[in-house]
CSV table of C-alpha atoms in Angstrom, one decimal:
chain,number,residue,atom,x,y,z
A,1397,MET,CA,-15.1,54.3,68.8
A,1398,ASN,CA,-15.9,54.4,65.1
A,1399,ALA,CA,-16.5,51.2,63.3
A,1400,PRO,CA,-13.7,50.5,60.8
A,1401,SER,CA,-14.7,51.6,57.3
A,1402,LEU,CA,-14.9,49.0,54.6
A,1403,SER,CA,-12.9,49.0,51.4
A,1404,PRO,CA,-15.0,49.8,48.3
A,1405,VAL,CA,-14.9,46.1,47.3
A,1406,ASN,CA,-15.9,44.9,50.7
A,1407,HIS,CA,-18.6,47.5,50.9
A,1408,TRP,CA,-20.0,46.3,47.6
A,1409,ILE,CA,-19.9,42.6,48.6
A,1410,PHE,CA,-21.4,43.1,52.0
A,1411,GLN,CA,-23.6,46.2,51.9
A,1412,ALA,CA,-24.5,47.0,48.3
A,1413,PHE,CA,-27.7,44.8,48.3
A,1414,PRO,CA,-29.2,45.1,51.8
A,1415,SER,CA,-32.0,42.8,52.7
A,1416,THR,CA,-33.9,41.5,55.7
A,1417,ALA,CA,-34.8,38.0,56.9
A,1418,GLU,CA,-38.4,38.6,55.8
A,1419,ASN,CA,-37.4,39.8,52.3
A,1420,LEU,CA,-35.1,36.8,51.8
A,1421,ALA,CA,-37.9,34.5,53.1
A,1422,VAL,CA,-40.2,35.8,50.4
A,1423,CYS,CA,-37.5,35.1,47.8
A,1424,ARG,CA,-37.3,31.5,49.2
A,1425,ILE,CA,-41.0,31.0,49.1
A,1426,LEU,CA,-41.2,32.4,45.6
A,1427,TYR,CA,-38.4,30.2,44.4
A,1428,ALA,CA,-40.0,27.1,45.9
A,1429,MET,CA,-43.4,28.0,44.3
A,1430,PHE,CA,-41.6,28.6,41.0
A,1431,VAL,CA,-40.0,25.1,41.1
A,1432,LEU,CA,-43.3,23.5,42.1
A,1433,THR,CA,-45.2,25.2,39.2
A,1434,MET,CA,-42.8,25.8,36.4
A,1435,ARG,CA,-40.2,23.1,36.9
A,1436,ALA,CA,-42.3,20.3,38.4
A,1437,THR,CA,-42.2,18.0,35.4
A,1438,ASN,CA,-39.8,15.1,34.9
A,1439,SER,CA,-38.2,16.8,31.9
A,1440,TYR,CA,-35.1,14.5,32.1
A,1441,GLY,CA,-36.7,11.1,31.9
A,1442,PHE,CA,-36.9,11.0,28.1
A,1443,ALA,CA,-33.1,10.8,28.0
A,1444,ALA,CA,-33.3,7.3,29.5
A,1445,SER,CA,-35.0,5.8,26.4
A,1446,LEU,CA,-32.3,7.1,24.0
A,1447,PRO,CA,-29.5,5.0,22.6
A,1448,SER,CA,-25.9,5.9,23.6
A,1449,PHE,CA,-25.0,7.6,20.3
A,1450,PHE,CA,-27.2,10.6,21.3
A,1451,PHE,CA,-25.0,11.1,24.4
A,1452,LEU,CA,-22.4,13.8,23.4
A,1453,PRO,CA,-21.5,15.5,26.7
A,1454,PRO,CA,-20.0,19.0,26.4
A,1455,PRO,CA,-16.6,19.9,28.1
A,1456,GLY,CA,-17.1,19.5,31.8
A,1457,PRO,CA,-18.0,16.9,34.5
A,1458,MET,CA,-20.5,15.1,32.3
A,1459,GLN,CA,-17.6,13.8,30.2
A,1460,LEU,CA,-16.7,11.6,33.1
A,1461,VAL,CA,-20.1,10.0,33.1
A,1462,PRO,CA,-20.2,6.7,31.1
A,1463,GLY,CA,-23.8,7.1,29.7
A,1464,VAL,CA,-27.4,7.8,30.4
A,1465,PRO,CA,-28.9,5.8,33.3
A,1466,GLY,CA,-32.3,4.1,33.4
A,1467,ALA,CA,-35.7,5.7,33.8
A,1468,SER,CA,-35.9,4.9,37.5
A,1469,PHE,CA,-32.9,7.1,38.1
A,1470,PHE,CA,-34.7,10.1,36.6
A,1471,THR,CA,-37.9,9.2,38.4
A,1472,LEU,CA,-36.0,9.3,41.7
A,1473,LEU,CA,-34.4,12.6,40.8
A,1474,HIS,CA,-37.8,14.1,40.0
A,1475,ILE,CA,-39.3,12.9,43.3
A,1476,LEU,CA,-36.3,14.3,45.3
A,1477,ILE,CA,-36.7,17.7,43.5
A,1478,ILE,CA,-40.4,17.9,44.3
A,1479,VAL,CA,-39.9,16.9,47.9
A,1480,GLY,CA,-36.9,19.3,48.2
A,1481,ALA,CA,-39.0,22.2,46.8
A,1482,VAL,CA,-41.8,21.5,49.2
A,1483,LEU,CA,-39.4,21.4,52.1
A,1484,LEU,CA,-37.9,24.7,50.9
A,1485,LEU,CA,-41.4,26.2,50.8
A,1486,PHE,CA,-41.9,25.4,54.4
A,1487,GLY,CA,-38.3,26.3,55.3
A,1488,TYR,CA,-37.2,22.9,56.8
A,1489,GLN,CA,-33.5,22.2,56.9
A,1490,THR,CA,-33.4,25.1,54.5
A,1491,ARG,CA,-29.6,25.4,53.9
A,1492,TRP,CA,-29.1,21.7,53.1
A,1493,VAL,CA,-32.3,21.4,51.1
A,1494,SER,CA,-31.2,24.5,49.0
A,1495,ILE,CA,-27.8,23.0,48.3
A,1496,LEU,CA,-29.3,19.6,47.4
A,1497,LEU,CA,-31.8,21.2,45.0
A,1498,THR,CA,-29.0,22.8,42.9
A,1499,LEU,CA,-27.1,19.4,42.9
A,1500,LEU,CA,-30.3,17.6,41.8
A,1501,PHE,CA,-31.0,20.1,39.0
A,1502,LEU,CA,-27.4,20.0,37.8
A,1503,THR,CA,-27.6,16.2,37.6
A,1504,GLY,CA,-30.8,16.2,35.6
A,1505,TYR,CA,-29.8,18.9,33.3
A,1506,GLY,CA,-26.4,17.4,32.9
A,1507,TYR,CA,-27.9,14.5,31.0
A,1508,VAL,CA,-30.4,16.6,29.0
A,1509,PHE,CA,-27.7,19.1,27.9
A,1510,SER,CA,-25.4,16.2,26.8
A,1511,LEU,CA,-27.7,15.5,23.9
A,1512,GLY,CA,-26.2,18.2,21.7
A,1513,LYS,CA,-27.8,21.4,23.0
A,1514,ILE,CA,-27.2,23.4,26.2
A,1515,ASN,CA,-30.2,25.4,27.5
A,1516,HIS,CA,-29.0,28.4,29.4
A,1517,ASN,CA,-30.8,28.1,32.7
A,1518,ILE,CA,-27.7,28.1,34.9
A,1519,LEU,CA,-28.7,31.2,37.0
A,1520,PRO,CA,-31.9,29.8,38.4
A,1521,THR,CA,-30.2,26.4,38.8
A,1522,LEU,CA,-27.4,27.9,40.9
A,1523,LEU,CA,-29.7,30.3,42.8
A,1524,PRO,CA,-30.6,28.0,45.7
A,1525,LEU,CA,-26.9,27.0,46.2
A,1526,VAL,CA,-25.8,30.6,46.5
A,1527,MET,CA,-28.9,31.7,48.5
A,1528,ALA,CA,-28.4,28.8,50.9
A,1529,PHE,CA,-25.7,31.0,52.5
A,1530,SER,CA,-28.0,34.0,52.8
A,1531,ASN,CA,-29.9,32.3,55.6
A,1532,TRP,CA,-33.1,32.7,53.6
A,1533,GLY,CA,-34.7,30.3,56.0
A,1534,SER,CA,-34.5,32.7,58.9
A,1535,ALA,CA,-38.1,33.9,58.8
A,1536,TYR,CA,-41.5,32.4,57.9
A,1537,SER,CA,-40.0,28.9,58.2
A,1538,LEU,CA,-40.1,25.7,60.3
A,1539,ASP,CA,-36.4,26.2,61.0
A,1540,ALA,CA,-37.0,29.6,62.6
A,1541,ARG,CA,-40.0,28.3,64.6
A,1542,LEU,CA,-38.6,24.9,65.7
A,1543,HIS,CA,-35.1,26.1,66.5
A,1544,PRO,CA,-35.2,29.8,67.2
A,1545,SER,CA,-31.8,29.7,69.0
A,1546,ARG,CA,-30.2,28.5,65.7
A,1547,VAL,CA,-31.6,31.3,63.6
A,1548,ARG,CA,-28.8,33.3,61.9
A,1549,ASN,CA,-28.8,36.8,60.7
A,1550,PRO,CA,-29.3,37.4,57.0
A,1551,GLU,CA,-26.2,37.5,54.9
A,1552,THR,CA,-26.4,39.7,51.9
A,1553,TRP,CA,-23.2,38.8,50.1
A,1554,PRO,CA,-25.0,36.0,48.2
A,1555,LEU,CA,-27.2,38.7,46.7
A,1556,ALA,CA,-24.1,40.5,45.5
A,1557,MET,CA,-22.8,37.2,44.1
A,1558,MET,CA,-26.1,36.5,42.3
A,1559,ALA,CA,-25.9,40.0,40.9
A,1560,LEU,CA,-22.3,39.5,39.7
A,1561,MET,CA,-23.3,36.1,38.1
A,1562,THR,CA,-26.3,37.7,36.4
A,1563,GLY,CA,-24.3,40.6,35.1
A,1564,PHE,CA,-21.5,38.4,33.8
A,1565,ALA,CA,-24.0,36.0,32.2
A,1566,MET,CA,-25.6,38.9,30.4
A,1567,PHE,CA,-22.1,40.1,29.4
A,1568,SER,CA,-21.3,36.7,28.0
A,1569,ALA,CA,-24.3,37.0,25.7
A,1570,GLY,CA,-23.3,40.6,24.7
A,1571,LEU,CA,-19.6,40.1,24.0
A,1572,PRO,CA,-19.9,37.5,21.1
A,1573,LYS,CA,-22.5,39.8,19.5
A,1574,LEU,CA,-20.1,42.7,19.6
A,1575,LEU,CA,-17.3,40.6,18.3
A,1576,THR,CA,-19.3,39.1,15.4
A,1577,GLY,CA,-20.5,42.4,14.1
A,1578,TRP,CA,-23.9,43.0,15.5
A,1579,LEU,CA,-23.1,46.8,15.5
A,1580,ALA,CA,-22.1,46.8,11.8
A,1581,PHE,CA,-24.6,48.9,9.7
A,1582,ASP,CA,-24.5,46.4,6.8
A,1583,SER,CA,-25.9,43.5,8.7
A,1584,LEU,CA,-29.2,43.1,10.6
A,1585,ALA,CA,-28.5,40.5,13.2
A,1586,VAL,CA,-31.8,40.5,15.1
A,1587,GLN,CA,-33.7,40.2,11.9
A,1588,THR,CA,-31.6,37.2,10.7
A,1589,HIS,CA,-32.2,35.5,14.0
A,1590,GLN,CA,-35.9,36.2,13.7
A,1591,ILE,CA,-35.9,34.5,10.3
A,1592,TYR,CA,-33.8,31.6,11.6
A,1593,PHE,CA,-36.1,30.8,14.4
A,1594,PHE,CA,-39.2,31.3,12.3
A,1595,VAL,CA,-38.0,29.0,9.5
A,1596,LEU,CA,-35.8,26.4,11.2
A,1597,GLY,CA,-37.2,26.4,14.8
A,1598,ASN,CA,-40.8,26.6,13.6
A,1599,ARG,CA,-41.4,29.5,16.0
A,1600,GLN,CA,-44.2,31.2,14.2
A,1601,GLU,CA,-46.7,32.4,16.9
A,1602,LEU,CA,-47.6,35.6,18.6
A,1603,LEU,CA,-46.0,38.6,16.9
A,1604,ALA,CA,-43.4,36.4,15.0
A,1605,PRO,CA,-45.4,36.5,11.6
A,1606,PHE,CA,-45.6,40.3,11.8
A,1607,PHE,CA,-41.9,40.8,12.5
A,1608,MET,CA,-41.1,38.2,9.8
A,1609,GLN,CA,-42.6,40.5,7.2
A,1610,LEU,CA,-41.3,43.8,8.7
A,1611,GLN,CA,-38.9,45.5,6.3
A,1612,ALA,CA,-37.6,48.3,8.5
A,1613,PRO,CA,-33.8,48.4,8.5
A,1614,VAL,CA,-33.5,51.3,10.9
A,1615,PHE,CA,-35.7,49.6,13.4
A,1616,TRP,CA,-33.8,46.3,13.1
A,1617,GLU,CA,-30.4,48.1,13.4
A,1618,MET,CA,-31.6,49.9,16.5
A,1619,LEU,CA,-32.6,46.5,18.0
A,1620,ASP,CA,-29.0,45.2,17.3
A,1621,TRP,CA,-27.5,48.2,19.1
A,1622,ALA,CA,-29.9,48.2,22.0
A,1623,THR,CA,-29.4,44.5,22.6
A,1624,VAL,CA,-25.6,44.7,22.7
A,1625,VAL,CA,-25.6,47.9,24.9
A,1626,PHE,CA,-28.1,46.4,27.3
A,1627,GLU,CA,-26.4,43.0,27.6
A,1628,MET,CA,-22.9,44.4,28.0
A,1629,GLY,CA,-24.1,47.3,30.3
A,1630,PHE,CA,-25.5,44.8,32.7
A,1631,LEU,CA,-22.1,43.9,34.0
A,1632,VAL,CA,-21.3,47.6,34.7
A,1633,ALA,CA,-24.7,48.1,36.4
A,1634,VAL,CA,-23.8,45.3,38.9
A,1635,PHE,CA,-21.6,47.8,40.7
A,1636,TYR,CA,-24.4,50.4,41.0
A,1637,PRO,CA,-27.3,48.6,42.8
A,1638,ARG,CA,-30.0,51.1,41.7
A,1639,ALA,CA,-28.8,50.8,38.1
A,1640,PHE,CA,-28.7,47.0,38.5
A,1641,ARG,CA,-32.3,46.9,39.7
A,1642,LEU,CA,-33.3,49.1,36.7
A,1643,PHE,CA,-31.5,46.7,34.4
A,1644,CYS,CA,-33.3,43.8,36.0
A,1645,GLY,CA,-36.6,45.6,35.3
A,1646,ILE,CA,-35.6,46.2,31.7
A,1647,ALA,CA,-34.6,42.6,31.4
A,1648,VAL,CA,-38.1,41.5,32.3
A,1649,LEU,CA,-39.5,43.7,29.5
A,1650,PHE,CA,-36.7,42.4,27.2
A,1651,HIS,CA,-37.6,38.8,27.8
A,1652,LEU,CA,-41.3,39.6,27.1
A,1653,ALA,CA,-40.3,41.1,23.8
A,1654,VAL,CA,-38.2,38.0,23.0
A,1655,VAL,CA,-41.2,35.8,23.7
A,1656,LEU,CA,-43.5,37.9,21.5
A,1657,MET,CA,-41.0,38.2,18.6
A,1658,PHE,CA,-39.0,34.9,18.8
A,1659,ASN,CA,-41.3,32.7,20.8
A,1660,ILE,CA,-38.4,31.9,23.1
A,1661,THR,CA,-39.4,31.9,26.8
A,1662,PHE,CA,-36.9,32.9,29.5
A,1663,SER,CA,-39.3,32.6,32.4
A,1664,ASN,CA,-36.6,30.8,34.4
A,1665,HIS,CA,-34.7,34.1,34.7
A,1666,LEU,CA,-37.6,36.0,36.1
A,1667,ILE,CA,-37.1,34.3,39.5
A,1668,VAL,CA,-33.5,35.5,39.5
A,1669,TYR,CA,-34.5,39.1,39.0
A,1670,ALA,CA,-37.1,38.7,41.8
A,1671,LEU,CA,-34.2,38.4,44.3
A,1672,PHE,CA,-33.6,42.1,43.8
A,1673,VAL,CA,-37.1,43.3,44.5
A,1674,ASP,CA,-37.8,45.0,47.9
A,1675,TRP,CA,-40.8,42.8,48.6
A,1676,GLN,CA,-41.5,44.5,52.0
A,1677,ARG,CA,-42.3,47.7,50.0
A,1678,ALA,CA,-43.9,46.0,47.1
A,1679,LEU,CA,-46.3,43.7,48.9
A,1680,PRO,CA,-49.1,44.6,51.3
A,1681,LYS,CA,-48.2,44.3,55.0
A,1682,SER,CA,-51.2,42.0,55.5
A,1683,LEU,CA,-49.4,39.4,53.4
A,1684,PHE,CA,-46.5,39.4,55.8
A,1685,ARG,CA,-48.8,39.0,58.8
A,1686,LEU,CA,-50.4,36.1,57.0
A,1687,LEU,CA,-47.0,34.5,56.5
A,1688,GLU,CA,-46.2,35.0,60.1
A,1689,LYS,CA,-49.4,33.4,61.2
A,1690,GLY,CA,-49.0,30.6,58.6
A,1691,SER,CA,-45.5,29.7,59.8
A,1692,ALA,CA,-46.6,29.7,63.5
A,1693,PHE,CA,-49.5,27.4,62.5
A,1694,VAL,CA,-47.3,24.9,60.7
A,1695,ALA,CA,-44.8,24.8,63.6
A,1696,ARG,CA,-47.6,24.2,66.1
A,1697,HIS,CA,-49.3,21.5,64.1
A,1698,LYS,CA,-46.3,19.3,63.2
A,1699,TRP,CA,-48.4,16.2,62.2
A,1700,ALA,CA,-50.7,18.3,60.0
A,1701,THR,CA,-47.6,19.9,58.4
A,1702,LEU,CA,-46.1,16.5,57.7
A,1703,CYS,CA,-49.3,15.5,56.1
A,1704,ILE,CA,-49.4,18.7,54.0
A,1705,VAL,CA,-45.7,18.2,52.9
A,1706,LEU,CA,-46.3,14.5,52.0
A,1707,GLY,CA,-49.7,15.2,50.3
A,1708,LEU,CA,-48.4,18.2,48.3
A,1709,SER,CA,-45.3,16.2,47.2
A,1710,ALA,CA,-47.3,13.1,46.3
A,1711,GLY,CA,-49.9,15.1,44.5
A,1712,ILE,CA,-47.4,17.0,42.3
A,1713,ILE,CA,-45.4,13.8,41.7
A,1714,GLN,CA,-48.5,11.9,40.7
A,1715,PHE,CA,-50.5,14.5,38.8
A,1716,GLY,CA,-47.9,17.1,37.8
A,1717,SER,CA,-47.9,20.7,38.8
A,1718,PRO,CA,-51.1,22.8,38.7
A,1719,ARG,CA,-49.6,24.6,35.8
A,1720,ARG,CA,-50.5,21.6,33.6
A,1721,LEU,CA,-54.1,22.1,34.4
A,1722,PHE,CA,-53.9,25.8,33.7
A,1723,ASP,CA,-52.1,25.1,30.4
A,1724,ALA,CA,-54.8,22.6,29.4
A,1725,LEU,CA,-57.6,25.1,30.2
A,1726,PHE,CA,-56.0,27.8,28.2
A,1727,PRO,CA,-54.3,26.2,25.1
A,1728,THR,CA,-52.1,28.9,23.5
A,1729,GLY,CA,-50.2,26.9,20.9
A,1730,GLN,CA,-46.6,25.9,21.4
A,1731,ILE,CA,-45.9,28.5,24.0
A,1732,ARG,CA,-47.6,27.5,27.2
A,1733,ALA,CA,-50.2,29.9,28.8
A,1734,SER,CA,-48.4,29.7,32.1
A,1735,HIS,CA,-45.2,31.0,30.5
A,1736,LEU,CA,-47.1,33.8,28.8
A,1737,LEU,CA,-48.9,34.7,32.1
A,1738,LEU,CA,-45.6,34.8,34.0
A,1739,HIS,CA,-43.9,37.0,31.4
A,1740,PHE,CA,-46.9,39.4,31.0
A,1741,GLY,CA,-47.5,39.4,34.8
A,1742,SER,CA,-43.9,40.2,35.5
A,1743,ALA,CA,-43.8,43.0,32.9
A,1744,VAL,CA,-47.0,44.6,34.5
A,1745,PHE,CA,-45.5,44.3,37.9
A,1746,VAL,CA,-42.2,45.9,36.8
A,1747,LEU,CA,-44.0,48.7,35.1
A,1748,TRP,CA,-46.1,49.2,38.3
A,1749,LEU,CA,-42.9,49.3,40.5
A,1750,GLY,CA,-41.2,51.7,38.1
A,1751,GLY,CA,-44.3,53.9,37.8
A,1752,ARG,CA,-44.6,54.0,41.6
A,1753,ALA,CA,-41.0,54.9,42.1
A,1754,VAL,CA,-41.2,57.7,39.5
A,1755,TRP,CA,-44.5,59.0,41.1
A,1756,GLN,CA,-42.9,59.0,44.6
A,1757,ARG,CA,-39.9,60.9,43.4
A,1758,PHE,CA,-42.1,63.4,41.6
A,1759,ARG,CA,-44.1,64.0,44.8
A,1760,GLY,CA,-40.8,64.4,46.6
B,1399,MET,CA,-16.3,32.7,34.7
B,1400,VAL,CA,-13.9,34.4,32.3
B,1401,GLY,CA,-12.3,31.0,31.6
B,1402,GLN,CA,-15.6,29.6,30.6
B,1403,LEU,CA,-16.3,32.5,28.3
B,1404,LEU,CA,-12.8,32.0,26.7
B,1405,LEU,CA,-13.4,28.3,26.3
B,1406,ARG,CA,-16.7,28.9,24.5
B,1407,THR,CA,-15.1,31.6,22.3
B,1408,PHE,CA,-12.2,29.5,21.2
B,1409,TRP,CA,-13.3,25.9,21.4
B,1410,LYS,CA,-16.7,24.6,22.7
B,1411,GLU,CA,-19.2,25.6,25.2
B,1412,PRO,CA,-18.6,23.9,28.6
B,1413,TRP,CA,-21.3,22.9,31.1
B,1414,PRO,CA,-22.1,23.9,33.8
B,1415,ALA,CA,-21.0,27.4,33.0
B,1416,ILE,CA,-22.3,30.9,33.8
B,1417,LEU,CA,-23.0,31.8,30.2
B,1418,LEU,CA,-26.0,32.9,28.3
B,1419,PRO,CA,-26.6,32.2,24.6
B,1420,ALA,CA,-24.2,34.0,22.2
B,1421,PHE,CA,-26.6,34.4,19.2
B,1422,GLU,CA,-23.7,35.3,17.0
B,1423,ASN,CA,-24.3,37.4,13.9
B,1424,ARG,CA,-25.6,35.0,11.3
B,1425,ALA,CA,-25.2,37.5,8.5
B,1426,ALA,CA,-21.5,38.1,9.1
B,1427,ALA,CA,-20.4,35.1,7.0
B,1428,THR,CA,-18.8,35.9,3.6
B,1429,ASP,CA,-21.6,34.0,1.8
B,1430,GLY,CA,-24.3,36.2,3.4
B,1431,PHE,CA,-27.2,34.9,5.5
B,1432,THR,CA,-28.0,31.2,4.9
B,1433,ILE,CA,-30.1,28.6,6.8
B,1434,GLN,CA,-29.5,24.9,6.5
B,1435,GLN,CA,-33.0,23.3,6.5
B,1436,PRO,CA,-33.8,19.6,6.6
B,1437,LEU,CA,-36.8,18.1,4.7
B,1438,LEU,CA,-37.9,14.6,5.8
B,1439,ASN,CA,-39.5,12.1,3.4
B,1440,VAL,CA,-40.7,8.7,4.6
B,1441,PHE,CA,-41.2,6.0,2.0
B,1442,PHE,CA,-43.4,3.0,2.5
B,1443,ALA,CA,-43.5,-0.6,1.2
B,1444,ASP,CA,-46.5,0.2,-1.0
B,1445,HIS,CA,-44.4,2.8,-2.8
B,1446,THR,CA,-46.2,5.7,-1.3
B,1447,GLN,CA,-44.4,8.5,0.6
B,1448,THR,CA,-45.1,11.3,3.0
B,1449,THR,CA,-43.4,14.3,4.4
B,1450,LEU,CA,-42.6,14.5,8.1
B,1451,SER,CA,-41.8,17.6,10.1
B,1452,VAL,CA,-38.8,17.8,12.4
B,1453,ASP,CA,-41.1,18.5,15.3
B,1454,GLN,CA,-43.0,15.2,14.7
B,1455,PHE,CA,-39.9,13.2,14.1
B,1456,LEU,CA,-38.0,14.4,17.1
B,1457,ALA,CA,-41.1,14.9,19.4
B,1458,PRO,CA,-39.4,13.0,22.3
B,1459,PHE,CA,-36.8,15.7,22.6
B,1460,PRO,CA,-37.4,19.2,24.0
B,1461,ARG,CA,-38.3,21.7,21.3
B,1462,SER,CA,-35.1,23.7,21.8
B,1463,HIS,CA,-33.0,20.6,21.0
B,1464,ARG,CA,-34.6,19.5,17.7
B,1465,PRO,CA,-32.7,21.6,15.1
B,1466,HIS,CA,-29.4,20.8,16.9
B,1467,ILE,CA,-30.1,17.1,17.0
B,1468,MET,CA,-31.0,17.1,13.3
B,1469,ARG,CA,-27.7,18.7,12.5
B,1470,LEU,CA,-25.7,16.5,14.9
B,1471,GLN,CA,-27.3,13.1,14.1
B,1472,PHE,CA,-29.0,13.3,10.7
B,1473,SER,CA,-26.8,15.4,8.5
B,1474,GLY,CA,-23.6,14.7,6.6
B,1475,ALA,CA,-21.7,16.0,9.5
B,1476,ALA,CA,-22.9,13.2,11.8
B,1477,ASP,CA,-20.6,10.6,13.2
B,1478,ASN,CA,-20.5,8.0,10.4
B,1479,GLN,CA,-18.8,5.1,12.2
B,1480,GLU,CA,-20.5,1.9,11.0
B,1481,SER,CA,-21.6,0.8,14.4
B,1482,VAL,CA,-23.1,4.3,15.2
B,1483,GLN,CA,-24.8,4.4,11.8
B,1484,TYR,CA,-26.3,1.0,12.4
B,1485,ARG,CA,-27.7,2.0,15.8
B,1486,ARG,CA,-28.9,5.3,14.4
B,1487,SER,CA,-30.7,3.5,11.6
B,1488,ARG,CA,-32.4,1.2,14.1
B,1489,TRP,CA,-33.5,4.1,16.2
B,1490,VAL,CA,-35.0,5.8,13.1
B,1491,HIS,CA,-36.8,2.7,12.1
B,1492,ARG,CA,-38.3,2.3,15.6
B,1493,ARG,CA,-39.3,5.9,15.7
B,1494,LEU,CA,-41.0,5.7,12.3
B,1495,ARG,CA,-42.8,2.5,13.2
B,1496,THR,CA,-44.2,4.3,16.2
B,1497,LEU,CA,-45.3,7.3,14.0
B,1498,PHE,CA,-46.7,5.1,11.2
B,1499,SER,CA,-48.0,2.0,12.9
B,1500,SER,CA,-50.3,1.0,10.1
B,1501,GLN,CA,-47.8,1.1,7.3
B,1502,PRO,CA,-44.3,-0.3,7.5
B,1503,PRO,CA,-41.7,2.4,6.4
B,1504,THR,CA,-38.9,1.2,4.1
B,1505,HIS,CA,-36.7,4.2,4.3
B,1506,LEU,CA,-36.3,7.8,5.4
B,1507,GLN,CA,-34.7,10.5,3.3
B,1508,VAL,CA,-33.3,13.7,4.9
B,1509,THR,CA,-32.7,16.3,2.2
B,1510,TRP,CA,-30.7,19.3,3.4
B,1511,GLN,CA,-31.2,22.5,1.5
B,1512,THR,CA,-29.6,25.8,1.9
B,1513,LEU,CA,-31.8,28.9,2.0
B,1514,VAL,CA,-29.8,31.8,0.7
B,1515,TYR,CA,-31.3,35.2,1.7
B,1516,ASP,CA,-30.7,38.5,0.1
B,1517,VAL,CA,-29.0,40.5,3.0
B,1518,ASP,CA,-30.3,43.8,1.5
B,1519,ASN,CA,-33.9,42.6,1.6
B,1520,LEU,CA,-34.4,39.8,4.1
B,1521,THR,CA,-38.2,39.7,3.7
B,1522,GLN,CA,-37.8,38.5,0.1
B,1523,PRO,CA,-38.2,34.7,-0.3
B,1524,PRO,CA,-34.8,32.9,-0.2
B,1525,GLN,CA,-33.1,31.1,-3.0
B,1526,VAL,CA,-33.2,27.4,-2.3
B,1527,VAL,CA,-30.1,25.2,-3.1
B,1528,PRO,CA,-30.2,21.4,-2.3
B,1529,THR,CA,-26.9,20.6,-0.5
B,1530,ASP,CA,-26.9,17.1,0.9
B,1531,THR,CA,-29.1,14.0,1.3
B,1532,VAL,CA,-28.9,11.4,4.0
B,1533,SER,CA,-30.8,8.2,3.7
B,1534,PHE,CA,-31.8,5.5,6.2
B,1535,VAL,CA,-32.9,2.3,4.5
B,1536,PHE,CA,-34.5,-0.4,6.7
């Protein structure tokens, strides 16, 4: 008997972004490593020292909060995030830890973004909550080793959901540009933003001084158009998985260009695009064998694993992430070396993936 | 998601919301492309003064927050209720005493100026027009 065919909508939700337990596990490990390196600082605690007049919550749940709590609250939040990220790395109680991580991040950022400025890192913040339902702890994890009977098959609808959220978020950036005249030939929107960030934001490093002096209206107008088309096209690309992956690759290069020109880092978003990489094709097989052996080892040596989890958590809580050491060794001005490395490394990786795909197609 | 986008378009940006920064066209306003820039001057008891950068003054805040906090808290558009002004002035005083521990500051003057750019040639230096001054006397 033939299996019932899915409607186009259901097909997109459940089959457009196929993945495997191993691929999802790599995403989980990368996300945990990302948190432990790039987000392992208590970037909320400063809010505790501010008087209440700074607290101006935006529309949303933070308006129900009476004020900013004390420093110990943010210290506890920071400790829970680090421990949660370490548990996610090892894949212990993965679903609950993933959900908890998003809630902890939302709590911390809720206070920081109630001081008059919202930073737009919602996609990497919601990522673990959504991916919790993909069963990304089904491979290379303590969960899979300790309770093999409870392992569930990978679900790919969370990937479709992340794709939709990413596409819509990009669209939400493109639509106001379209509505406020970015495409008008008598105004150069990108150039005015370049000047704004240079003068008011004091973002004057890397290629910013060069572009500050660049009087090339055609170039600037082309950037206006390319930005709007790219950001709005992202939402359309969501429904064509190959095109969506291409847009994610372009986004990596786009963010690098933004760092170089505007000195604004969007390294948080790189981990979102990483969800859509076929890691089993991109990474060497030996790495997966290593992950297999590593997860078997940690499951066999429970006490040693507990010591590693506690030691790693305590080390990062006490001394900060290894990123701080890296940034101290390579001082690069206001933009940290780790952010630059992540942006450049991702761009090289994307170009390599793209070049390989083109080469394989060329060879037939 | 659409509701969040409409809320931002017609009122204020909510949070949490699946939105990315709008970066609206700054040159679309009828008066061309302008930037409101604050200049900070600190005055001391011995009648000397010094300039202070926004990055130094608002160092406890993330870099991305600083221009927004200057506009929200230290411009003419800030909440000017007496009790808020009093607490704001005390915070400024404490902040300056931390920055200038050897000299007691007597007041901070925030001068807002408008930089008016020629939209036909944005690389030209802007015309500078003082617009507003906010003072905190201790």
